[in-house]
Amino acid sequence: MSFIIGSKCIGEKDGACIEACPIDCIYESLEQMFIHPDECIDCGACVPVCPVEAIFEDEALAIQMGEEASVYANYKHFGLEYK
């Protein structure tokens, strides 16, 4: 499980999360940021700096909050399949 950036990031792309990440596992796409699920160390440094509160603690919570499409988009961005 890893942190997931939800749909509130689409079009926002503030970038504070990238700067806060100690291992550089957050990547920018054309529309939003994505967190690489295999690289994320679950430190949570990105969460408090997100100005739109788009970052979820894990996939299950994101899905629970109606962000299932964001979970799948995140994995797809990295060529991975959500388990």
mmCIF file of N, CA and C in Angstrom:
data_model
loop_
_atom_site.group_PDB
_atom_site.id
_atom_site.type_symbol
_atom_site.label_atom_id
_atom_site.label_comp_id
_atom_site.label_asym_id
_atom_site.label_seq_id
_atom_site.Cartn_x
_atom_site.Cartn_y
_atom_site.Cartn_z
ATOM 1 N N MET A 1 0.840 -1.179 0.000
ATOM 2 C CA MET A 1 0.000 0.000 0.000
ATOM 3 C C MET A 1 0.883 1.239 0.000
ATOM 4 N N SER A 2 0.398 2.248 -0.673
ATOM 5 C CA SER A 2 1.132 3.506 -0.680
ATOM 6 C C SER A 2 0.155 4.668 -0.665
ATOM 7 N N PHE A 3 0.691 5.833 -0.492
ATOM 8 C CA PHE A 3 -0.127 7.031 -0.541
ATOM 9 C C PHE A 3 -0.614 7.235 -1.974
ATOM 10 N N ILE A 4 -1.776 7.828 -2.121
ATOM 11 C CA ILE A 4 -2.396 8.064 -3.421
ATOM 12 C C ILE A 4 -2.781 9.535 -3.523
ATOM 13 N N ILE A 5 -2.502 10.134 -4.665
ATOM 14 C CA ILE A 5 -2.931 11.506 -4.917
ATOM 15 C C ILE A 5 -4.237 11.441 -5.695
ATOM 16 N N GLY A 6 -5.274 12.068 -5.137
ATOM 17 C CA GLY A 6 -6.604 12.016 -5.714
ATOM 18 C C GLY A 6 -6.894 13.101 -6.734
ATOM 19 N N SER A 7 -8.139 13.131 -7.154
ATOM 20 C CA SER A 7 -8.581 14.003 -8.242
ATOM 21 C C SER A 7 -8.513 15.495 -7.927
ATOM 22 N N LYS A 8 -8.437 15.857 -6.660
ATOM 23 C CA LYS A 8 -8.321 17.287 -6.329
ATOM 24 C C LYS A 8 -7.019 17.880 -6.867
ATOM 25 N N CYS A 9 -6.065 17.040 -7.187
ATOM 26 C CA CYS A 9 -4.781 17.506 -7.718
ATOM 27 C C CYS A 9 -4.882 17.867 -9.204
ATOM 28 N N ILE A 10 -5.846 17.302 -9.897
ATOM 29 C CA ILE A 10 -5.965 17.541 -11.336
ATOM 30 C C ILE A 10 -6.098 19.036 -11.593
ATOM 31 N N GLY A 11 -5.175 19.542 -12.384
ATOM 32 C CA GLY A 11 -5.170 20.952 -12.714
ATOM 33 C C GLY A 11 -4.502 21.838 -11.678
ATOM 34 N N GLU A 12 -4.288 21.334 -10.468
ATOM 35 C CA GLU A 12 -3.679 22.126 -9.387
ATOM 36 C C GLU A 12 -2.155 22.076 -9.476
ATOM 37 N N LYS A 13 -1.615 20.887 -9.334
ATOM 38 C CA LYS A 13 -0.177 20.626 -9.448
ATOM 39 C C LYS A 13 0.691 21.674 -8.754
ATOM 40 N N ASP A 14 0.444 21.895 -7.492
ATOM 41 C CA ASP A 14 1.195 22.864 -6.698
ATOM 42 C C ASP A 14 2.679 22.509 -6.613
ATOM 43 N N GLY A 15 2.993 21.246 -6.448
ATOM 44 C CA GLY A 15 4.371 20.792 -6.397
ATOM 45 C C GLY A 15 5.001 20.741 -5.016
ATOM 46 N N ALA A 16 4.292 21.210 -4.005
ATOM 47 C CA ALA A 16 4.841 21.168 -2.642
ATOM 48 C C ALA A 16 5.109 19.737 -2.207
ATOM 49 N N CYS A 17 4.293 18.808 -2.673
ATOM 50 C CA CYS A 17 4.469 17.403 -2.311
ATOM 51 C C CYS A 17 5.791 16.856 -2.848
ATOM 52 N N ILE A 18 6.153 17.271 -4.044
ATOM 53 C CA ILE A 18 7.409 16.822 -4.638
ATOM 54 C C ILE A 18 8.584 17.306 -3.800
ATOM 55 N N GLU A 19 8.526 18.546 -3.398
ATOM 56 C CA GLU A 19 9.599 19.126 -2.586
ATOM 57 C C GLU A 19 9.693 18.469 -1.210
ATOM 58 N N ALA A 20 8.554 18.049 -0.647
ATOM 59 C CA ALA A 20 8.531 17.457 0.693
ATOM 60 C C ALA A 20 8.947 15.995 0.719
ATOM 61 N N CYS A 21 8.859 15.318 -0.401
ATOM 62 C CA CYS A 21 9.161 13.884 -0.449
ATOM 63 C C CYS A 21 10.661 13.641 -0.297
ATOM 64 N N PRO A 22 11.067 12.905 0.745
ATOM 65 C CA PRO A 22 12.501 12.681 0.982
ATOM 66 C C PRO A 22 13.151 11.698 0.014
ATOM 67 N N ILE A 23 12.341 10.927 -0.722
ATOM 68 C CA ILE A 23 12.939 9.940 -1.625
ATOM 69 C C ILE A 23 12.578 10.170 -3.085
ATOM 70 N N ASP A 24 11.934 11.268 -3.379
ATOM 71 C CA ASP A 24 11.591 11.633 -4.757
ATOM 72 C C ASP A 24 10.748 10.573 -5.463
ATOM 73 N N CYS A 25 9.681 10.139 -4.812
ATOM 74 C CA CYS A 25 8.809 9.135 -5.437
ATOM 75 C C CYS A 25 7.531 9.742 -6.004
ATOM 76 N N ILE A 26 7.431 11.083 -6.023
ATOM 77 C CA ILE A 26 6.263 11.751 -6.578
ATOM 78 C C ILE A 26 6.651 12.330 -7.928
ATOM 79 N N TYR A 27 5.851 11.995 -8.930
ATOM 80 C CA TYR A 27 6.144 12.376 -10.304
ATOM 81 C C TYR A 27 5.010 13.214 -10.876
ATOM 82 N N GLU A 28 5.363 14.129 -11.749
ATOM 83 C CA GLU A 28 4.383 15.016 -12.366
ATOM 84 C C GLU A 28 3.980 14.495 -13.743
ATOM 85 N N SER A 29 2.677 14.473 -14.005
ATOM 86 C CA SER A 29 2.172 14.140 -15.331
ATOM 87 C C SER A 29 1.581 15.419 -15.922
ATOM 88 N N LEU A 30 0.948 15.316 -17.047
ATOM 89 C CA LEU A 30 0.348 16.499 -17.661
ATOM 90 C C LEU A 30 -0.743 17.116 -16.801
ATOM 91 N N GLU A 31 -1.528 16.273 -16.127
ATOM 92 C CA GLU A 31 -2.680 16.771 -15.376
ATOM 93 C C GLU A 31 -2.492 16.831 -13.871
ATOM 94 N N GLN A 32 -1.692 15.923 -13.313
ATOM 95 C CA GLN A 32 -1.565 15.849 -11.863
ATOM 96 C C GLN A 32 -0.278 15.154 -11.461
ATOM 97 N N MET A 33 -0.074 15.038 -10.163
ATOM 98 C CA MET A 33 1.074 14.328 -9.611
ATOM 99 C C MET A 33 0.658 12.887 -9.302
ATOM 100 N N PHE A 34 1.637 11.995 -9.313
ATOM 101 C CA PHE A 34 1.407 10.605 -8.958
ATOM 102 C C PHE A 34 2.520 10.130 -8.026
ATOM 103 N N ILE A 35 2.177 9.232 -7.105
ATOM 104 C CA ILE A 35 3.148 8.649 -6.188
ATOM 105 C C ILE A 35 3.439 7.218 -6.628
ATOM 106 N N HIS A 36 4.712 6.913 -6.844
ATOM 107 C CA HIS A 36 5.085 5.562 -7.285
ATOM 108 C C HIS A 36 4.875 4.597 -6.117
ATOM 109 N N PRO A 37 3.975 3.625 -6.271
ATOM 110 C CA PRO A 37 3.643 2.724 -5.157
ATOM 111 C C PRO A 37 4.776 1.809 -4.710
ATOM 112 N N ASP A 38 5.726 1.531 -5.583
ATOM 113 C CA ASP A 38 6.846 0.665 -5.200
ATOM 114 C C ASP A 38 7.996 1.444 -4.563
ATOM 115 N N GLU A 39 8.000 2.750 -4.741
ATOM 116 C CA GLU A 39 9.067 3.579 -4.194
ATOM 117 C C GLU A 39 8.668 4.273 -2.889
ATOM 118 N N CYS A 40 7.391 4.514 -2.706
ATOM 119 C CA CYS A 40 6.894 5.235 -1.533
ATOM 120 C C CYS A 40 7.243 4.471 -0.247
ATOM 121 N N ILE A 41 7.768 5.195 0.741
ATOM 122 C CA ILE A 41 8.130 4.576 2.019
ATOM 123 C C ILE A 41 7.086 4.864 3.103
ATOM 124 N N ASP A 42 5.954 5.404 2.703
ATOM 125 C CA ASP A 42 4.832 5.683 3.607
ATOM 126 C C ASP A 42 5.203 6.618 4.762
ATOM 127 N N CYS A 43 6.040 7.607 4.480
ATOM 128 C CA CYS A 43 6.457 8.524 5.544
ATOM 129 C C CYS A 43 5.410 9.595 5.835
ATOM 130 N N GLY A 44 4.580 9.925 4.840
ATOM 131 C CA GLY A 44 3.530 10.913 5.031
ATOM 132 C C GLY A 44 3.969 12.359 4.948
ATOM 133 N N ALA A 45 5.210 12.617 4.559
ATOM 134 C CA ALA A 45 5.705 13.994 4.486
ATOM 135 C C ALA A 45 4.931 14.833 3.476
ATOM 136 N N CYS A 46 4.354 14.214 2.496
ATOM 137 C CA CYS A 46 3.619 14.928 1.452
ATOM 138 C C CYS A 46 2.243 15.405 1.900
ATOM 139 N N VAL A 47 1.639 14.715 2.839
ATOM 140 C CA VAL A 47 0.254 14.991 3.235
ATOM 141 C C VAL A 47 0.037 16.404 3.770
ATOM 142 N N PRO A 48 0.782 16.857 4.757
ATOM 143 C CA PRO A 48 0.485 18.177 5.328
ATOM 144 C C PRO A 48 0.794 19.355 4.402
ATOM 145 N N VAL A 49 1.598 19.156 3.368
ATOM 146 C CA VAL A 49 1.958 20.271 2.489
ATOM 147 C C VAL A 49 1.034 20.414 1.284
ATOM 148 N N CYS A 50 0.163 19.463 1.059
ATOM 149 C CA CYS A 50 -0.744 19.528 -0.090
ATOM 150 C C CYS A 50 -1.816 20.598 0.164
ATOM 151 N N PRO A 51 -1.844 21.654 -0.647
ATOM 152 C CA PRO A 51 -2.777 22.754 -0.403
ATOM 153 C C PRO A 51 -4.239 22.415 -0.676
ATOM 154 N N VAL A 52 -4.477 21.333 -1.424
ATOM 155 C CA VAL A 52 -5.861 20.969 -1.743
ATOM 156 C C VAL A 52 -6.295 19.674 -1.057
ATOM 157 N N GLU A 53 -5.463 19.176 -0.149
ATOM 158 C CA GLU A 53 -5.753 17.944 0.606
ATOM 159 C C GLU A 53 -6.145 16.789 -0.319
ATOM 160 N N ALA A 54 -5.311 16.561 -1.333
ATOM 161 C CA ALA A 54 -5.590 15.537 -2.338
ATOM 162 C C ALA A 54 -4.915 14.201 -2.055
ATOM 163 N N ILE A 55 -4.114 14.112 -0.997
ATOM 164 C CA ILE A 55 -3.327 12.905 -0.772
ATOM 165 C C ILE A 55 -3.977 12.017 0.285
ATOM 166 N N PHE A 56 -4.187 10.753 -0.114
ATOM 167 C CA PHE A 56 -4.805 9.767 0.770
ATOM 168 C C PHE A 56 -3.730 8.844 1.329
ATOM 169 N N GLU A 57 -3.943 8.396 2.553
ATOM 170 C CA GLU A 57 -2.975 7.563 3.265
ATOM 171 C C GLU A 57 -2.725 6.214 2.588
ATOM 172 N N ASP A 58 -3.712 5.663 1.945
ATOM 173 C CA ASP A 58 -3.527 4.402 1.232
ATOM 174 C C ASP A 58 -4.638 4.198 0.215
ATOM 175 N N GLU A 59 -4.486 3.174 -0.601
ATOM 176 C CA GLU A 59 -5.438 2.899 -1.668
ATOM 177 C C GLU A 59 -6.847 2.628 -1.142
ATOM 178 N N ALA A 60 -6.933 1.866 -0.065
ATOM 179 C CA ALA A 60 -8.246 1.500 0.479
ATOM 180 C C ALA A 60 -9.020 2.740 0.921
ATOM 181 N N LEU A 61 -8.337 3.662 1.575
ATOM 182 C CA LEU A 61 -8.990 4.894 2.014
ATOM 183 C C LEU A 61 -9.404 5.732 0.802
ATOM 184 N N ALA A 62 -8.576 5.809 -0.211
ATOM 185 C CA ALA A 62 -8.916 6.561 -1.419
ATOM 186 C C ALA A 62 -10.169 5.979 -2.073
ATOM 187 N N ILE A 63 -10.223 4.670 -2.163
ATOM 188 C CA ILE A 63 -11.395 4.016 -2.760
ATOM 189 C C ILE A 63 -12.632 4.278 -1.915
ATOM 190 N N GLN A 64 -12.484 4.189 -0.615
ATOM 191 C CA GLN A 64 -13.583 4.463 0.317
ATOM 192 C C GLN A 64 -14.129 5.883 0.133
ATOM 193 N N MET A 65 -13.264 6.813 -0.230
ATOM 194 C CA MET A 65 -13.644 8.213 -0.396
ATOM 195 C C MET A 65 -14.068 8.529 -1.829
ATOM 196 N N GLY A 66 -14.305 7.499 -2.644
ATOM 197 C CA GLY A 66 -14.784 7.693 -4.003
ATOM 198 C C GLY A 66 -13.704 7.999 -5.019
ATOM 199 N N GLU A 67 -12.470 7.682 -4.701
ATOM 200 C CA GLU A 67 -11.337 7.985 -5.575
ATOM 201 C C GLU A 67 -10.772 6.732 -6.247
ATOM 202 N N GLU A 68 -11.635 5.773 -6.545
ATOM 203 C CA GLU A 68 -11.188 4.536 -7.180
ATOM 204 C C GLU A 68 -10.473 4.806 -8.505
ATOM 205 N N ALA A 69 -10.995 5.735 -9.290
ATOM 206 C CA ALA A 69 -10.373 6.068 -10.576
ATOM 207 C C ALA A 69 -8.958 6.606 -10.374
ATOM 208 N N SER A 70 -8.745 7.347 -9.302
ATOM 209 C CA SER A 70 -7.411 7.892 -9.012
ATOM 210 C C SER A 70 -6.424 6.786 -8.659
ATOM 211 N N VAL A 71 -6.890 5.791 -7.936
ATOM 212 C CA VAL A 71 -6.032 4.654 -7.581
ATOM 213 C C VAL A 71 -5.577 3.942 -8.855
ATOM 214 N N TYR A 72 -6.523 3.639 -9.734
ATOM 215 C CA TYR A 72 -6.181 2.943 -10.974
ATOM 216 C C TYR A 72 -5.305 3.806 -11.873
ATOM 217 N N ALA A 73 -5.581 5.113 -11.946
ATOM 218 C CA ALA A 73 -4.773 6.019 -12.761
ATOM 219 C C ALA A 73 -3.343 6.082 -12.248
ATOM 220 N N ASN A 74 -3.188 6.077 -10.915
ATOM 221 C CA ASN A 74 -1.859 6.119 -10.316
ATOM 222 C C ASN A 74 -1.046 4.892 -10.720
ATOM 223 N N TYR A 75 -1.618 3.726 -10.592
ATOM 224 C CA TYR A 75 -0.903 2.506 -10.953
ATOM 225 C C TYR A 75 -0.627 2.455 -12.448
ATOM 226 N N LYS A 76 -1.606 2.855 -13.244
ATOM 227 C CA LYS A 76 -1.459 2.834 -14.702
ATOM 228 C C LYS A 76 -0.336 3.767 -15.139
ATOM 229 N N HIS A 77 -0.213 4.906 -14.487
ATOM 230 C CA HIS A 77 0.835 5.867 -14.838
ATOM 231 C C HIS A 77 2.218 5.226 -14.782
ATOM 232 N N PHE A 78 2.409 4.306 -13.856
ATOM 233 C CA PHE A 78 3.701 3.641 -13.693
ATOM 234 C C PHE A 78 3.757 2.277 -14.367
ATOM 235 N N GLY A 79 2.747 1.944 -15.168
ATOM 236 C CA GLY A 79 2.732 0.671 -15.881
ATOM 237 C C GLY A 79 2.512 -0.515 -14.971
ATOM 238 N N LEU A 80 1.856 -0.269 -13.839
ATOM 239 C CA LEU A 80 1.590 -1.318 -12.855
ATOM 240 C C LEU A 80 0.103 -1.640 -12.827
ATOM 241 N N GLU A 81 -0.226 -2.774 -12.286
ATOM 242 C CA GLU A 81 -1.623 -3.166 -12.145
ATOM 243 C C GLU A 81 -1.996 -3.139 -10.663
ATOM 244 N N TYR A 82 -3.134 -2.502 -10.372
ATOM 245 C CA TYR A 82 -3.595 -2.470 -8.978
ATOM 246 C C TYR A 82 -4.051 -3.853 -8.578
ATOM 247 N N LYS A 83 -3.570 -4.315 -7.439
ATOM 248 C CA LYS A 83 -3.848 -5.681 -6.981
ATOM 249 C C LYS A 83 -5.233 -5.797 -6.429
#
